């Protein structure tokens, strides 16, 4: 099972994530709003979109619209919050906590769209606006959480008898709101608040600059090859696509391989020319650490130091501890203990697989660089693919023709949701999109009622962040009368002209993964937007997505969508058997790169301010050596200078979440298999116990509601081939 970004930004909780979960999306009217005195705004976001469920009307937006709309939204929200803080009425749950939930309609309406565009379809103009508004958003955030009068009202409600008597979602909203204020500095002195605001402002600027520079560098550092022969091993369609990309970038007659966001690059498994593999590898790992205009290491030092200082100011021993205050795994020590438990078996697997791959390399002799050549990181995927072909008679080129992207989505991902949850989907060609390769769908519940609008943006572009994610254009909320408008964004290699859009099996798993997040958004059934759907802890939010990956290989689902794009033939049973048999092969890389990245993340965020100031790559080398894994041959999935998750996307001290939630997903799927598999009854149970619950309960309780027990790691160890399967 591969781990995926659900958020290349925290687009998972776009507007809400930046402002602590006060996500609002409709024209709700409150006493706070009527008291607001923000300047009038009459632009295209002044009213909710007239499209179904207030879906964004991309035909109405110009580059010049964004900054005035965002700034008007900031001003309106600041005025609404100020009205709550300055109210003369006795603080109550309704006039304080619920009123805060209602605040920010205009801001969320515009920023949820803008944030997706800057992640998925950005431009110089949008980047400039992002740079301009990000400090203003940071200031708004601080103006809310560091407001003494507002916190006094929140605390009064929290400490009151009526507050303590609240139950269910009301009680959770009060508790999480109070905790956020304390976490974000409400108890600091006036002087400390001034210091914190300055830190937050600088961090916000750095995070935005880091993200923009990384996106630019990933496109700019794509390696160029002079001849098609240098790309031997790639398919003719892939070579044609490389030629088209080079021509688009002003290098007609040459070939360019676009960089993916991770350290490993897909083409490394196929390129027969070792020099070409090394060239691609070097481009990947050095994209933002070459001492040139794209270098992010100085930014990393600044961010790590500021975060460590911020944690110290807020009374936490380190930033990792500060971050994990609301997580399912409560402390960085517990997260590290959990991850270290995998190291002995995984390191043995890495060493065993490395010896196997080096033997395959030496067997090639001079073609591989001579009998004395040693296995290098850029060789791992190539020889792993060779060994996989020999050992399991499985070739990726045999697999891809069965996974046409749109058929996989509609006859696979959607079909599984229909069979399990009763959902149906209708394509809506009348809904505007922000890129012509996207599609939009209307989603209907099992009772036939409209449930959501869903956008799908599958293909890589040079102006799109790497990875894959889910985001909300509109958050579900009964308080505001809103239903969800959700998008999935991926980075599947686009087809060459006239060619079908084919996905690798890794892409297929990503499609199911991101749709698990979408389901989490579709099934949101909460009163309050800040508790709705995917607004959960980092180490719980990846559970629904990883869980949904399991549907990709259920025979009834696989046979429904895995059809050869030319013949229409269903994927052969023996090919499925080979895919499953090969599933535990190459775990040294598959789990190793994720585990080392997660451990690197925690170590970065346990540094003191003085320690954080050391040269980033020197620290990275020490941190990776401390993991006990073979990081020389298998570097982390993201090296420090291009680790967008932790420096911009909200996963600081949270990348372990992918491994933790994989454990939940395997254990949860074990429950499904023991209770009859993909049935409507199980679908209803899944939805009732966790997939439709948002953050209405403690996360451990949600998991127990689903399975009846606390999570167990054994199913994951078995699935990864790191423990014998129980007899």
XYZ file of C-alpha atoms in Angstrom:
727
model
C 0.000 0.000 0.000
C 1.383 3.372 -0.968
C 1.001 6.434 1.150
C -0.467 9.475 -0.431
C -0.934 13.138 0.139
C -4.407 14.054 0.623
C -3.294 17.388 0.692
C -0.596 18.738 -1.118
C -1.456 21.703 0.907
C -3.474 21.176 3.554
C -5.988 21.558 0.811
C -7.863 18.975 2.690
C -9.081 21.697 5.043
C -8.287 24.661 2.887
C -9.737 27.802 4.451
C -10.534 26.104 7.729
C -7.025 24.808 8.152
C -5.532 28.274 8.061
C -8.006 29.769 10.448
C -8.360 27.041 12.990
C -11.461 25.412 11.640
C -13.893 28.321 11.511
C -14.975 27.259 8.053
C -18.146 28.807 6.705
C -19.582 28.723 3.245
C -23.077 30.096 2.851
C -25.042 33.238 3.486
C -25.776 32.511 7.118
C -27.066 35.462 9.105
C -26.175 36.042 12.712
C -26.224 38.746 15.292
C -22.468 38.950 14.822
C -22.839 39.563 11.125
C -25.478 42.237 11.522
C -23.152 44.065 13.884
C -20.211 43.871 11.506
C -18.950 47.025 9.874
C -16.638 45.679 7.173
C -16.285 47.729 3.960
C -18.811 46.934 1.257
C -17.734 44.392 -1.360
C -19.613 43.900 -4.628
C -17.328 41.578 -6.584
C -18.104 38.114 -8.000
C -17.893 36.462 -4.556
C -20.293 38.867 -2.843
C -23.068 36.314 -3.125
C -22.979 32.504 -3.137
C -22.596 30.987 -6.579
C -25.880 30.297 -8.365
C -24.581 26.878 -9.439
C -25.766 23.682 -7.692
C -24.674 23.544 -4.032
C -22.881 26.881 -4.536
C -20.187 25.197 -6.619
C -17.611 27.730 -7.882
C -18.420 29.408 -11.169
C -15.008 29.516 -12.790
C -16.380 31.460 -15.754
C -16.857 34.485 -13.516
C -13.371 34.826 -11.998
C -10.502 36.937 -13.300
C -7.000 37.269 -11.831
C -7.858 40.795 -10.766
C -10.781 39.536 -8.664
C -8.859 37.460 -6.153
C -6.971 39.887 -3.963
C -9.868 42.348 -3.478
C -12.177 39.439 -2.642
C -9.778 37.835 -0.169
C -9.029 41.135 1.523
C -12.743 41.919 1.718
C -13.288 38.486 3.246
C -10.564 39.107 5.806
C -12.063 42.480 6.694
C -15.562 41.044 6.989
C -14.442 38.192 9.182
C -12.422 40.497 11.399
C -15.483 42.709 11.845
C -17.733 39.741 12.608
C -15.328 38.410 15.217
C -14.890 41.874 16.696
C -18.657 42.135 17.086
C -18.719 38.847 19.023
C -15.817 39.912 21.239
C -17.384 43.294 21.949
C -20.884 42.077 22.663
C -22.381 43.363 25.922
C -24.581 40.303 26.268
C -23.636 37.597 28.748
C -21.457 35.003 26.977
C -23.400 31.919 25.951
C -22.683 28.945 23.772
C -24.957 30.351 21.061
C -23.876 33.987 21.031
C -20.159 33.215 21.277
C -19.115 29.727 20.174
C -21.821 29.164 17.554
C -21.559 32.743 16.313
C -17.864 32.153 15.689
C -18.779 29.127 13.600
C -20.952 31.365 11.452
C -18.283 34.002 10.910
C -16.293 34.247 7.694
C -18.729 33.448 4.896
C -17.113 35.678 2.302
C -13.582 34.719 3.273
C -14.250 30.993 2.970
C -16.227 31.367 -0.228
C -13.294 32.953 -2.025
C -10.295 31.409 -0.290
C -11.426 27.801 -0.682
C -11.412 28.337 -4.445
C -8.249 30.444 -4.557
C -6.250 27.977 -2.499
C -7.133 25.112 -4.827
C -6.112 27.146 -7.861
C -2.747 28.116 -6.374
C -2.149 24.417 -5.704
C -3.473 22.919 -8.919
C -3.407 25.555 -11.655
C -1.261 28.436 -10.507
C 0.335 31.292 -12.409
C 2.721 34.139 -11.707
C -0.270 36.373 -11.038
C -1.834 33.949 -8.553
C 1.514 33.366 -6.840
C 1.975 37.102 -6.410
C -1.476 37.390 -4.848
C -0.738 34.430 -2.582
C 2.435 36.141 -1.422
C 0.511 39.331 -0.729
C -2.395 37.788 1.190
C -0.675 35.079 3.234
C 0.681 37.564 5.831
C -2.780 39.120 6.090
C -4.286 35.706 6.773
C -1.695 35.057 9.464
C -2.547 38.387 11.065
C -6.260 37.583 10.983
C -5.567 34.248 12.622
C -3.679 35.974 15.429
C -6.306 38.681 15.750
C -8.835 35.961 16.512
C -6.898 33.687 18.850
C -4.951 36.370 20.697
C -7.951 38.627 21.359
C -8.276 38.960 25.136
C -11.936 39.968 25.080
C -12.904 37.138 22.747
C -11.024 34.546 24.782
C -12.646 35.841 27.971
C -16.037 35.079 26.455
C -14.916 31.649 25.246
C -13.473 30.835 28.673
C -16.608 32.048 30.428
C -18.715 29.650 28.380
C -16.181 26.846 28.815
C -16.105 27.238 32.603
C -19.849 27.780 33.067
C -22.281 25.204 34.396
C -24.221 25.399 31.135
C -21.027 24.800 29.178
C -20.136 21.777 31.268
C -23.659 20.427 30.740
C -23.336 20.345 26.952
C -23.288 16.953 25.265
C -22.472 15.447 21.891
C -21.338 17.717 19.075
C -22.020 20.846 21.146
C -19.644 19.656 23.861
C -16.981 18.751 21.303
C -17.240 22.153 19.640
C -16.825 23.975 22.954
C -13.872 21.804 23.990
C -12.025 22.098 20.681
C -12.628 25.843 20.440
C -11.257 26.470 23.933
C -8.281 24.179 23.335
C -7.427 25.975 20.076
C -7.342 29.325 21.830
C -5.017 28.026 24.528
C -2.878 26.203 21.982
C -2.498 29.318 19.860
C -1.411 31.573 22.692
C -4.488 32.976 24.414
C -2.832 32.594 27.839
C 0.344 34.489 26.901
C 1.183 37.920 28.275
C 0.689 40.985 26.121
C 4.408 41.171 25.324
C 4.540 37.481 24.462
C 1.572 37.888 22.123
C 3.402 40.611 20.228
C 6.387 38.283 19.883
C 4.191 35.387 18.754
C 2.430 37.503 16.132
C 5.782 38.490 14.644
C 6.859 34.835 14.518
C 3.608 33.688 12.929
C 3.820 36.387 10.298
C 7.359 35.441 9.345
C 6.538 31.724 9.306
C 3.542 32.351 7.029
C 5.703 34.303 4.580
C 8.364 31.597 4.573
C 5.887 28.762 4.050
C 4.338 30.500 1.058
C 7.728 31.349 -0.440
C 8.963 27.775 0.114
C 5.938 26.280 -1.604
C 6.153 28.592 -4.598
C 9.889 28.066 -5.011
C 9.498 24.287 -4.820
C 6.764 24.254 -7.466
C 8.889 26.433 -9.737
C 12.032 24.384 -9.138
C 10.293 21.063 -9.790
C 9.276 22.326 -13.224
C 12.560 24.121 -13.970
C 14.823 21.220 -12.963
C 13.149 18.630 -15.217
C 16.114 16.978 -16.977
C 16.559 17.296 -20.746
C 17.853 14.452 -22.911
C 19.291 14.924 -26.386
C 18.106 11.700 -27.996
C 15.268 9.228 -27.732
C 17.884 6.498 -27.302
C 18.744 7.936 -23.899
C 15.172 7.135 -22.861
C 15.335 3.514 -23.950
C 13.056 1.412 -21.799
C 10.204 3.896 -21.778
C 7.203 3.216 -23.991
C 6.846 5.010 -27.307
C 3.954 6.984 -25.823
C 6.108 8.061 -22.870
C 8.954 9.079 -25.162
C 6.514 11.025 -27.337
C 5.178 12.788 -24.244
C 8.754 13.660 -23.227
C 9.372 15.124 -26.676
C 6.170 17.153 -26.494
C 7.098 18.520 -23.065
C 10.562 19.528 -24.257
C 9.081 21.304 -27.270
C 6.619 23.170 -25.057
C 9.555 24.373 -22.957
C 11.497 25.631 -25.981
C 13.669 22.553 -26.560
C 12.269 21.173 -29.793
C 13.905 17.962 -30.931
C 14.901 17.016 -27.402
C 13.196 15.132 -24.601
C 12.247 16.208 -21.091
C 11.134 14.068 -18.142
C 8.908 15.988 -15.747
C 9.831 15.544 -12.102
C 7.383 14.022 -9.671
C 7.216 15.434 -6.177
C 8.912 12.469 -4.464
C 12.555 11.417 -4.391
C 11.874 8.330 -6.499
C 10.795 8.969 -10.094
C 8.564 6.591 -12.030
C 10.892 6.432 -15.049
C 13.735 5.053 -12.914
C 12.081 1.642 -13.049
C 12.286 1.560 -16.854
C 15.294 3.534 -18.123
C 17.926 1.073 -19.349
C 20.658 3.720 -19.662
C 22.342 4.014 -16.274
C 23.629 7.506 -17.018
C 20.073 8.592 -17.803
C 18.868 7.145 -14.520
C 21.558 9.031 -12.624
C 20.736 12.246 -14.455
C 17.067 11.914 -13.514
C 17.963 10.998 -9.936
C 20.326 13.925 -9.509
C 17.680 16.295 -10.859
C 15.188 14.947 -8.344
C 17.259 15.091 -5.181
C 19.045 18.366 -6.009
C 16.063 20.349 -7.269
C 16.117 22.747 -4.291
C 19.562 22.319 -2.776
C 22.003 23.321 -5.499
C 22.984 26.711 -4.144
C 21.137 28.454 -6.969
C 17.979 30.558 -7.171
C 15.859 27.488 -6.377
C 17.684 26.540 -3.178
C 15.301 26.289 -0.185
C 17.769 25.276 2.531
C 18.055 28.758 4.017
C 14.269 28.906 4.256
C 14.243 25.538 6.006
C 16.720 26.788 8.604
C 14.602 29.863 9.234
C 11.355 27.904 9.528
C 12.789 25.232 11.797
C 14.340 27.859 14.066
C 11.179 29.961 14.239
C 9.026 26.932 14.962
C 11.339 25.861 17.777
C 11.230 29.376 19.239
C 7.452 29.443 18.941
C 7.118 26.159 20.814
C 9.402 27.452 23.567
C 7.386 30.654 23.855
C 4.188 28.626 24.188
C 5.638 26.437 26.918
C 6.181 23.255 24.921
C 9.498 21.378 25.041
C 9.646 21.306 21.232
C 7.521 21.980 18.180
C 6.602 18.318 17.710
C 5.077 18.216 21.183
C 3.308 21.497 20.502
C 1.833 20.182 17.250
C 0.565 16.906 18.654
C -1.705 18.341 21.327
C -4.866 17.157 19.540
C -3.606 14.009 17.803
C -4.741 10.415 18.182
C -1.103 9.617 18.972
C -0.551 12.096 21.748
C 3.223 12.618 21.841
C 6.249 12.510 19.515
C 7.789 9.888 21.798
C 4.857 7.558 21.151
C 5.006 8.248 17.429
C 8.709 7.428 17.326
C 8.232 4.324 19.452
C 5.548 3.133 17.031
C 7.789 3.717 14.019
C 10.914 2.227 15.560
C 8.996 -0.988 16.005
C 9.201 -1.532 12.238
C 12.938 -0.917 11.932
C 14.494 -4.325 12.764
C 12.371 -6.330 10.324
C 12.423 -3.594 7.705
C 16.198 -3.118 7.830
C 16.675 -6.865 7.411
C 14.347 -6.703 4.406
C 16.272 -3.781 2.926
C 19.582 -5.591 3.262
C 18.164 -8.798 1.790
C 16.588 -6.967 -1.139
C 19.722 -4.883 -1.747
C 21.804 -8.059 -2.071
C 19.240 -9.503 -4.458
C 19.231 -6.385 -6.635
C 23.005 -6.066 -6.663
C 23.261 -9.673 -7.807
C 20.880 -8.873 -10.651
C 22.978 -5.837 -11.508
C 26.237 -7.788 -11.593
C 24.589 -10.416 -13.769
C 24.138 -7.709 -16.414
C 27.875 -7.054 -16.428
C 29.142 -4.231 -18.609
C 25.667 -2.949 -19.449
C 25.215 -2.102 -15.795
C 28.595 -0.469 -15.456
C 30.867 -3.467 -15.143
C 31.146 -6.458 -12.854
C 32.587 -4.251 -10.121
C 29.735 -1.714 -10.200
C 27.815 -1.403 -6.983
C 24.124 -0.758 -6.573
C 23.307 2.951 -6.308
C 20.050 4.669 -5.322
C 19.204 5.405 -8.974
C 19.533 1.683 -9.717
C 17.158 0.382 -7.064
C 13.837 0.783 -8.876
C 15.269 -0.449 -12.186
C 16.607 -3.709 -10.783
C 13.636 -4.117 -8.477
C 11.466 -4.075 -11.585
C 13.757 -6.583 -13.297
C 13.679 -8.930 -10.315
C 9.926 -8.497 -10.024
C 9.485 -9.430 -13.673
C 11.676 -12.506 -13.261
C 10.306 -13.583 -9.897
C 6.644 -12.871 -10.506
C 6.545 -12.683 -14.316
C 5.000 -9.256 -13.905
C 5.710 -6.317 -16.199
C 4.213 -2.860 -15.606
C 3.720 -2.526 -19.366
C 1.373 -5.506 -19.164
C -0.683 -3.822 -16.475
C -1.220 -0.241 -17.644
C -3.395 -1.045 -20.697
C -6.057 -2.321 -18.293
C -6.240 0.922 -16.318
C -7.627 3.731 -18.468
C -8.006 6.677 -16.107
C -11.643 7.630 -16.634
C -12.860 4.028 -16.774
C -10.952 3.323 -13.565
C -12.704 6.270 -11.930
C -16.217 5.629 -13.180
C -16.306 1.818 -13.355
C -13.944 1.206 -10.442
C -13.810 3.953 -7.828
C -17.449 4.974 -8.297
C -18.605 1.368 -8.650
C -17.072 0.379 -5.310
C -18.823 3.335 -3.664
C -22.092 2.292 -5.263
C -21.848 -1.325 -4.143
C -20.734 -0.466 -0.612
C -22.579 2.758 0.156
C -25.296 2.954 -2.505
C -23.918 6.129 -4.111
C -24.558 7.005 -7.757
C -22.782 9.554 -9.943
C -23.906 11.695 -12.879
C -21.399 13.553 -15.010
C -22.183 17.274 -15.260
C -20.733 18.781 -18.434
C -22.616 22.012 -17.707
C -20.555 22.823 -14.598
C -17.503 24.964 -15.441
C -14.046 23.722 -14.486
C -10.704 25.514 -14.117
C -8.885 23.201 -16.551
C -10.228 21.391 -19.636
C -8.873 17.977 -18.576
C -11.112 17.960 -15.473
C -14.562 16.453 -15.020
C -17.425 17.271 -12.666
C -20.032 14.916 -11.221
C -23.197 15.166 -9.179
C -23.312 12.631 -6.346
C -26.549 11.022 -5.148
C -27.080 9.156 -1.894
C -28.581 5.694 -1.575
C -32.049 7.240 -1.228
C -31.612 9.088 -4.529
C -31.213 12.508 -2.924
C -28.456 14.885 -3.969
C -25.452 14.431 -1.680
C -22.538 16.411 -3.157
C -20.762 17.838 -6.187
C -17.420 16.240 -7.077
C -14.597 17.564 -9.271
C -11.810 15.385 -10.630
C -8.471 16.817 -11.822
C -6.215 13.826 -12.579
C -3.293 14.905 -14.757
C 0.104 16.417 -13.984
C 0.908 19.963 -15.139
C 3.979 22.110 -14.697
C 1.921 24.662 -12.732
C 0.467 22.074 -10.354
C 1.952 21.052 -7.025
C 3.143 17.468 -6.872
C 1.272 14.713 -5.087
C -2.427 14.144 -4.746
C -5.023 15.648 -2.466
C -8.658 16.279 -1.633
C -10.123 19.699 -0.944
C -13.483 21.270 -0.172
C -14.834 24.164 -2.169
C -17.819 24.065 0.201
C -17.880 22.392 3.629
C -20.935 20.473 4.803
C -22.774 22.062 7.737
C -26.349 21.769 9.003
C -25.867 25.039 10.858
C -25.270 26.810 7.548
C -27.477 24.596 5.413
C -24.566 23.540 3.214
C -23.811 20.317 1.370
C -20.252 19.410 0.330
C -18.541 20.420 -2.902
C -15.358 18.341 -3.071
C -12.417 17.908 -5.431
C -9.738 15.272 -5.924
C -6.459 16.357 -7.504
C -3.803 13.925 -8.756
C -0.638 13.989 -10.865
C -1.029 11.091 -13.308
C 1.192 11.448 -16.369
C -0.948 12.996 -19.118
C -1.268 11.061 -22.367
C 0.436 12.095 -25.572
C -1.845 13.456 -28.275
C -4.142 10.766 -29.608
C -3.151 8.287 -26.906
C -5.311 6.906 -24.098
C -4.844 8.122 -20.537
C -3.382 5.067 -18.818
C -2.593 4.701 -15.127
C -0.014 2.585 -13.377
C -1.287 0.384 -10.570
C 0.313 2.838 -8.164
C -1.835 5.556 -9.764
C -4.895 3.340 -9.372
C -4.259 2.979 -5.648
C -3.855 6.744 -5.441
C -7.215 7.213 -7.152
C -8.923 5.005 -4.584
C -6.946 6.651 -1.788
C -7.983 10.202 -2.614
C -11.551 9.112 -3.124
C -11.510 7.814 0.441
C -10.974 11.424 1.474
C -13.777 12.462 -0.857
C -16.128 9.969 0.813
C -15.125 11.394 4.185
C -16.243 14.762 2.805
C -19.409 13.478 1.081
C -20.651 11.678 4.189
C -20.035 14.593 6.546
C -23.167 14.921 8.656
C -22.294 17.535 11.228
C -23.971 20.671 12.518
C -20.776 22.675 12.844
C -18.366 23.248 9.943
C -15.210 23.068 12.051
C -16.115 19.503 13.095
C -17.389 18.454 9.695
C -16.039 15.670 7.518
C -12.287 15.755 7.099
C -11.687 18.371 9.812
C -10.010 15.786 12.007
C -6.531 15.225 13.410
C -3.674 14.582 10.982
C -3.210 11.067 12.315
C -6.856 10.175 11.768
C -7.696 11.942 8.518
C -5.582 9.542 6.436
C -7.459 6.537 7.816
C -10.515 6.756 5.495
C -8.279 7.238 2.465
C -5.907 4.370 3.180
C -8.881 2.205 4.091
C -10.492 2.907 0.703
C -7.408 1.644 -1.159
C -8.494 -1.881 -0.257
C -11.426 -1.689 -2.669
C -9.055 -1.428 -5.653
C -8.247 -5.149 -5.615
C -11.552 -6.698 -4.572
C -12.199 -9.102 -7.500
C -15.764 -7.883 -8.067
C -14.498 -4.300 -8.337
C -11.287 -5.021 -10.238
C -13.091 -7.085 -12.847
C -15.570 -4.264 -13.336
C -13.028 -1.581 -14.235
C -9.789 -3.290 -15.295
C -10.567 -3.589 -19.016
C -8.005 -3.456 -21.798
C -8.373 -0.086 -23.489
C -8.069 -1.637 -26.983
C -9.858 -4.968 -26.707
C -12.195 -4.414 -23.768
C -11.000 -7.707 -22.284
C -11.106 -8.015 -18.498
C -7.741 -8.216 -16.790
C -6.721 -11.904 -16.718
C -6.959 -13.779 -13.437
C -3.319 -14.853 -13.674
C -2.228 -11.211 -13.987
C -4.238 -10.319 -10.894
C -2.616 -13.221 -9.067
C 0.818 -11.923 -10.074
C -0.012 -8.414 -8.850
C -1.096 -9.794 -5.490
C 1.879 -12.137 -5.237
C 4.254 -9.248 -5.928
C 2.526 -6.982 -3.422
C 4.988 -7.605 -0.586
C 8.046 -7.392 -2.841
C 10.256 -4.281 -2.594
C 9.105 -3.334 0.881
C 12.615 -2.111 1.586
C 11.806 0.837 -0.647
C 8.028 0.920 -0.318
C 7.874 1.254 3.455
C 11.485 2.305 3.975
C 11.283 5.645 2.161
C 8.097 6.618 4.010
C 9.321 5.517 7.419
C 12.623 7.378 7.112
C 10.799 10.548 5.972
C 8.417 10.320 8.926
C 11.251 9.833 11.409
C 13.184 12.712 9.811
C 10.124 14.936 10.234
C 9.798 14.190 13.953
C 13.520 14.754 14.514
C 13.411 18.108 12.724
C 10.660 19.260 15.031
C 12.238 18.094 18.275
C 15.162 20.525 17.895
C 15.833 23.474 20.158
C 16.141 26.884 18.486
C 19.931 26.615 18.686
C 19.983 23.118 17.190
C 17.572 24.095 14.416
C 20.032 26.725 13.178
C 22.584 24.140 12.027
C 23.073 23.465 8.272
C 19.991 21.501 7.141
C 21.730 18.820 5.116
C 24.208 18.118 7.904
C 21.348 17.638 10.315
C 19.472 15.483 7.824
C 22.466 13.161 7.482
C 22.645 12.704 11.279
C 18.895 12.240 11.601
C 18.756 9.618 8.865
C 21.703 7.715 10.333
C 19.780 7.566 13.610
C 16.816 5.803 11.974
C 18.702 2.531 11.626
C 17.469 2.169 8.040
C 19.565 1.924 4.883
C 19.015 5.517 3.825
C 22.146 5.588 1.661
C 20.488 3.273 -0.856
C 16.912 4.236 -0.008
C 16.705 7.925 0.833
C 13.507 9.280 2.388
C 10.473 9.801 0.208
C 11.105 13.532 0.579
C 14.476 14.972 1.464
C 14.496 18.078 3.631
C 14.687 20.774 0.907
C 11.609 19.457 -0.971
C 9.585 18.060 1.926
C 6.509 20.164 1.172
C 4.325 18.223 3.604
C 6.196 19.467 6.643
C 7.328 22.924 5.529
C 4.084 24.141 3.979
C 1.247 21.607 4.030
C 0.466 21.365 7.722
C 2.100 17.975 8.334
C 4.926 19.240 10.557
C 5.544 16.446 13.098
C 2.675 14.681 11.353
C 4.083 12.705 8.455
C 4.027 9.606 10.673
C 0.262 9.826 10.171
C 0.521 7.899 6.917
C 2.057 4.903 8.671
C -0.194 5.126 11.718
C -3.335 5.321 9.596
C -2.114 2.526 7.345
C -2.077 0.414 10.482
C -5.662 1.530 11.195
C -6.653 0.807 7.601
C -5.284 -2.746 7.576
C -6.781 -3.538 10.950
C -10.080 -1.985 9.896
C -10.095 -3.956 6.657
C -9.444 -7.105 8.642
C -12.749 -6.352 10.396
C -14.497 -5.953 7.021
C -13.187 -9.270 5.726
C -14.250 -11.059 8.885
C -17.748 -9.591 8.566
C -18.602 -10.457 5.001
C -16.537 -8.077 2.876
C -17.971 -5.430 0.538
C -21.629 -5.432 1.559
C -24.185 -2.670 1.914
C -24.620 -3.592 5.573
C -20.905 -3.101 6.173
C -21.019 0.137 4.209
C -23.747 1.458 6.468
C -21.718 0.421 9.523
C -18.569 2.140 8.195
C -20.491 5.319 7.497
C -22.265 5.269 10.857
C -19.184 4.623 12.973
C -16.426 6.750 11.437
C -16.755 7.781 7.801
C -19.687 10.099 8.459
C -18.746 11.223 11.942
C -16.233 14.029 11.363
C -14.733 15.086 14.701
C -17.776 14.498 16.845
C -16.016 12.022 19.151
C -12.561 11.160 20.422
C -10.689 9.500 17.553
C -9.853 6.367 19.526
C -13.548 6.022 20.331
C -14.494 6.374 16.663
C -12.132 3.523 15.851
C -13.513 1.357 18.637
C -17.046 2.094 17.435
C -16.031 0.674 14.058
C -14.042 -2.426 14.990
C -14.952 -3.009 18.630
C -11.303 -2.895 19.726
C -8.235 -0.671 19.847
C -6.037 -0.775 16.718
C -3.701 -3.715 16.251
C -0.566 -3.671 14.099
C -0.470 -7.355 13.093
C -2.652 -7.041 9.959
C -0.349 -4.334 8.621
C 2.772 -6.400 9.316
C 1.207 -9.318 7.473
C 0.134 -7.149 4.543
C 3.634 -5.689 4.277
C 5.238 -9.124 4.437
C 7.043 -8.236 7.658
C 5.343 -10.910 9.761
C 4.079 -14.407 9.021
C 0.375 -14.586 8.215
C -1.597 -16.227 10.984
C -2.708 -19.736 10.166
